[in-house]
Amino acid sequence: MNDMITIEKAEYDRLTSIADMLDEQKDIQEVNEILEALENGEIETYPGEMVKRLLNGANPIREFRKFRKMTGCDLASAIGVTQGYISDLETGKKSGTVETIRKIAECLNVTIEELIE
């Protein structure tokens, strides 16, 4: 059996208005939490030009490596591969193993998802 009630339109409008205000307050709270996390350095931001390059198809490994001010040799040494291998990953000649991509992500302090084009 379906339970139903009937309320006046004015009461319905008042209740939906309250629900909308609660939704807005929740949105404001979420924005404030994000702003606080940004202020505290808990969320990392990237330069706009870097983001544009990534959106336009630049290699994420190269972009994040440069952002971290690392050379190809630095990254290669840190994860135990050759500089040539890093170069092949950055130019798309090789795709890399899951383990290698995991090590690169860890070294560059990004997620694996951020490295996958």
XYZ file of N, CA and C in Angstrom:
351
model
N 0.838 -1.166 0.000
C 0.000 0.000 0.000
C 0.892 1.241 0.000
N 0.559 2.224 -0.810
C 1.306 3.470 -0.874
C 0.711 4.471 0.100
N 1.557 4.958 1.001
C 1.103 6.001 1.911
C 1.244 7.345 1.223
N 0.227 8.132 1.246
C 0.262 9.447 0.615
C -0.296 10.476 1.584
N 0.241 11.669 1.482
C -0.327 12.787 2.225
C -0.518 13.934 1.259
N -1.364 14.852 1.641
C -1.616 16.031 0.823
C -1.278 17.250 1.666
N -0.497 18.155 1.050
C -0.187 19.415 1.737
C -0.513 20.565 0.811
N -0.689 21.714 1.413
C -0.977 22.901 0.615
C 0.260 23.297 -0.170
N 0.037 23.921 -1.323
C 1.139 24.340 -2.191
C 2.086 25.281 -1.464
N 1.578 26.168 -0.664
C 2.428 27.107 0.081
C 3.381 26.345 1.005
N 2.886 25.289 1.652
C 3.735 24.482 2.527
C 4.770 23.712 1.704
N 4.338 23.168 0.577
C 5.272 22.480 -0.330
C 6.379 23.433 -0.772
N 6.012 24.643 -1.185
C 7.000 25.634 -1.620
C 7.959 25.980 -0.492
N 7.440 26.114 0.731
C 8.297 26.423 1.885
C 9.292 25.287 2.135
N 8.825 24.061 2.067
C 9.701 22.907 2.307
C 10.763 22.758 1.217
N 10.372 22.962 -0.038
C 11.372 22.861 -1.111
C 12.383 23.996 -1.024
N 11.950 25.165 -0.570
C 12.867 26.285 -0.378
C 13.896 25.954 0.700
N 13.432 25.345 1.782
C 14.347 24.929 2.858
C 15.334 23.885 2.333
N 14.846 22.923 1.568
C 15.721 21.886 1.006
C 16.772 22.517 0.092
N 16.372 23.483 -0.720
C 17.326 24.177 -1.596
C 18.382 24.918 -0.788
N 17.962 25.575 0.294
C 18.918 26.296 1.139
C 19.905 25.332 1.776
N 19.422 24.176 2.203
C 20.316 23.178 2.794
C 21.331 22.685 1.772
N 20.881 22.472 0.525
C 21.794 22.065 -0.542
C 22.849 23.138 -0.777
N 22.433 24.394 -0.800
C 23.368 25.499 -1.002
C 24.371 25.578 0.143
N 23.898 25.376 1.381
C 24.796 25.398 2.536
C 25.816 24.272 2.445
N 25.374 23.103 1.980
C 26.297 21.978 1.809
C 27.341 22.319 0.751
N 26.918 22.912 -0.360
C 27.851 23.319 -1.413
C 28.859 24.335 -0.881
N 28.376 25.306 -0.120
C 29.258 26.329 0.451
C 30.265 25.687 1.394
N 29.811 24.739 2.200
C 30.707 24.041 3.122
C 31.791 23.287 2.356
N 31.402 22.610 1.273
C 32.376 21.868 0.471
C 33.401 22.809 -0.150
N 32.951 23.943 -0.653
C 33.870 24.931 -1.238
C 34.826 25.442 -0.164
N 34.309 25.738 1.013
C 35.166 26.218 2.101
C 36.197 25.180 2.509
N 35.813 23.895 2.509
C 36.762 22.826 2.841
C 37.866 22.745 1.793
N 37.500 22.909 0.523
C 38.500 22.880 -0.553
C 39.437 24.072 -0.426
N 38.880 25.252 -0.180
C 39.721 26.446 -0.024
C 40.676 26.301 1.154
N 40.191 25.736 2.247
C 41.048 25.517 3.416
C 42.169 24.531 3.093
N 41.826 23.464 2.379
C 42.844 22.478 1.993
C 43.886 23.105 1.068
N 43.447 23.982 0.180
C 44.396 24.695 -0.692
C 45.315 25.584 0.133
N 44.749 26.330 1.077
C 45.547 27.213 1.938
C 46.567 26.433 2.752
N 46.175 25.242 3.201
C 47.063 24.422 4.035
C 48.049 23.598 3.220
N 47.979 23.719 1.897
C 48.893 22.960 1.044
C 48.541 21.491 0.927
N 47.321 21.128 1.285
C 46.908 19.731 1.204
C 46.502 19.340 -0.207
N 46.217 20.327 -1.037
C 45.867 20.088 -2.436
C 46.914 20.792 -3.289
N 47.481 20.055 -4.204
C 48.501 20.633 -5.074
C 47.844 21.204 -6.332
N 48.329 22.347 -6.756
C 47.841 22.946 -7.997
C 48.979 22.949 -9.012
N 48.608 23.057 -10.272
C 49.592 23.040 -11.351
C 49.444 24.314 -12.179
N 50.548 24.766 -12.766
C 50.486 25.976 -13.592
C 49.532 25.794 -14.773
N 48.833 26.859 -15.107
C 47.871 26.812 -16.203
C 48.474 26.356 -17.512
N 49.682 26.809 -17.816
C 50.321 26.420 -19.080
C 50.588 24.922 -19.124
N 50.961 24.361 -17.997
C 51.193 22.912 -17.933
C 49.881 22.168 -18.177
N 48.820 22.630 -17.549
C 47.513 21.993 -17.722
C 47.089 22.072 -19.191
N 47.304 23.215 -19.825
C 46.960 23.371 -21.248
C 47.734 22.376 -22.102
N 49.040 22.241 -21.798
C 49.847 21.287 -22.573
C 49.328 19.866 -22.394
N 48.978 19.509 -21.166
C 48.444 18.170 -20.913
C 47.126 17.966 -21.653
N 46.272 18.971 -21.617
C 44.989 18.866 -22.319
C 45.171 18.773 -23.829
N 46.267 19.345 -24.315
C 46.556 19.308 -25.752
C 47.384 18.096 -26.163
N 47.564 17.141 -25.235
C 48.212 15.889 -25.593
C 49.670 15.739 -25.213
N 50.220 16.680 -24.442
C 51.613 16.537 -24.011
C 51.753 15.298 -23.135
N 52.942 14.723 -23.139
C 53.191 13.521 -22.355
C 53.188 13.849 -20.862
N 52.321 13.199 -20.087
C 52.232 13.503 -18.653
C 53.514 13.206 -17.877
N 54.217 12.148 -18.250
C 55.456 11.837 -17.530
C 56.429 12.992 -17.686
N 56.605 13.473 -18.900
C 57.512 14.593 -19.151
C 57.053 15.856 -18.417
N 55.761 16.139 -18.492
C 55.245 17.363 -17.868
C 55.420 17.340 -16.348
N 55.062 16.223 -15.715
C 55.205 16.152 -14.261
C 56.678 16.082 -13.861
N 57.512 15.434 -14.654
C 58.955 15.394 -14.364
C 59.526 16.802 -14.388
N 59.190 17.561 -15.426
C 59.684 18.936 -15.516
C 59.122 19.793 -14.386
N 57.851 19.582 -14.052
C 57.240 20.322 -12.951
C 58.000 20.077 -11.653
N 58.469 18.857 -11.466
C 59.241 18.502 -10.260
C 60.714 18.890 -10.386
N 61.047 19.554 -11.509
C 62.426 20.008 -11.757
C 63.419 18.847 -11.757
N 63.005 17.763 -12.401
C 63.857 16.585 -12.529
C 64.270 16.430 -13.981
N 65.461 15.921 -14.202
C 65.883 15.549 -15.549
C 65.447 14.114 -15.804
N 65.561 13.702 -17.059
C 65.275 12.311 -17.382
C 66.205 11.376 -16.634
N 67.453 11.796 -16.484
C 68.426 10.988 -15.733
C 68.038 10.886 -14.258
N 67.573 12.008 -13.688
C 67.143 11.998 -12.280
C 66.028 10.975 -12.064
N 65.021 11.029 -12.941
C 63.884 10.123 -12.808
C 64.322 8.677 -13.019
N 65.143 8.461 -14.027
C 65.628 7.107 -14.321
C 66.376 6.518 -13.125
N 67.268 7.310 -12.546
C 68.035 6.843 -11.386
C 67.121 6.541 -10.209
N 66.123 7.382 -10.017
C 65.226 7.229 -8.868
C 64.399 5.953 -8.940
N 64.086 5.505 -10.157
C 63.232 4.309 -10.258
C 63.984 3.087 -10.784
N 65.262 3.239 -11.083
C 66.075 2.088 -11.469
C 65.955 1.652 -12.915
N 65.796 2.613 -13.821
C 65.786 2.309 -15.258
C 66.787 3.236 -15.942
N 66.931 3.082 -17.241
C 67.857 3.941 -17.968
C 67.168 5.231 -18.413
N 67.987 6.235 -18.691
C 67.459 7.495 -19.185
C 66.811 7.277 -20.551
N 67.365 6.373 -21.352
C 66.792 6.053 -22.653
C 65.391 5.476 -22.536
N 65.177 4.676 -21.498
C 63.849 4.101 -21.273
C 62.848 5.201 -20.938
N 63.263 6.146 -20.092
C 62.403 7.292 -19.757
C 62.090 8.073 -21.026
N 63.096 8.286 -21.848
C 62.898 8.999 -23.109
C 61.895 8.264 -23.995
N 62.020 6.944 -24.075
C 61.074 6.149 -24.877
C 59.646 6.252 -24.338
N 59.496 6.309 -23.023
C 58.165 6.478 -22.433
C 57.596 7.855 -22.773
N 58.449 8.862 -22.678
C 57.997 10.231 -22.910
C 57.685 10.513 -24.379
N 58.336 9.794 -25.278
C 58.073 10.003 -26.705
C 57.020 9.036 -27.245
N 56.584 8.112 -26.396
C 55.549 7.171 -26.810
C 56.075 5.947 -27.537
N 57.393 5.780 -27.595
C 57.961 4.598 -28.242
C 57.696 3.338 -27.427
N 57.578 3.510 -26.114
C 57.249 2.399 -25.220
C 56.128 2.851 -24.305
N 55.345 1.884 -23.831
C 54.248 2.236 -22.929
C 54.598 1.976 -21.467
N 55.568 1.143 -21.200
C 55.988 0.871 -19.825
C 55.116 -0.170 -19.151
N 55.714 -0.850 -18.209
C 54.971 -1.847 -17.443
C 54.159 -1.145 -16.359
N 53.211 -1.855 -15.824
C 52.410 -1.303 -14.732
C 53.316 -0.948 -13.559
N 54.257 -1.802 -13.273
C 55.176 -1.568 -12.157
C 56.028 -0.320 -12.398
N 56.524 -0.140 -13.615
C 57.328 1.046 -13.921
C 56.494 2.312 -13.802
N 55.286 2.290 -14.330
C 54.410 3.459 -14.239
C 54.080 3.748 -12.777
N 53.880 2.707 -11.977
C 53.624 2.891 -10.543
C 54.811 3.576 -9.870
N 56.024 3.134 -10.195
C 57.231 3.736 -9.611
C 57.375 5.199 -10.038
N 57.090 5.471 -11.304
C 57.178 6.854 -11.795
C 56.156 7.727 -11.067
N 54.941 7.230 -10.950
C 53.886 7.986 -10.259
C 54.299 8.283 -8.819
N 54.824 7.285 -8.155
C 55.263 7.468 -6.773
C 56.387 8.490 -6.687
N 57.348 8.377 -7.590
C 58.487 9.295 -7.597
C 58.050 10.735 -7.889
N 57.093 10.902 -8.796
C 56.633 12.239 -9.180
C 55.501 12.750 -8.284
N 55.102 11.921 -7.326
C 54.044 12.282 -6.383
C 52.730 12.615 -7.090
N 52.346 11.731 -8.014
C 51.063 11.843 -8.719
C 50.415 10.465 -8.721
N 49.181 10.414 -9.160
C 48.510 9.121 -9.257
C 48.849 8.475 -10.600
N 48.677 7.178 -10.666
C 48.880 6.470 -11.928
C 47.939 7.039 -12.982
N 46.719 7.338 -12.585
C 45.731 7.886 -13.509
C 46.202 9.179 -14.152
N 46.935 9.993 -13.404
C 47.434 11.250 -13.949
C 48.501 11.028 -15.024
N 49.131 9.870 -15.007
C 50.185 9.573 -15.988
C 49.665 8.883 -17.230
N 48.475 8.329 -17.138
C 47.920 7.604 -18.281
C 47.224 8.603 -19.175
N 47.652 8.607 -20.424
C 47.098 9.570 -21.381
C 45.716 9.165 -21.834
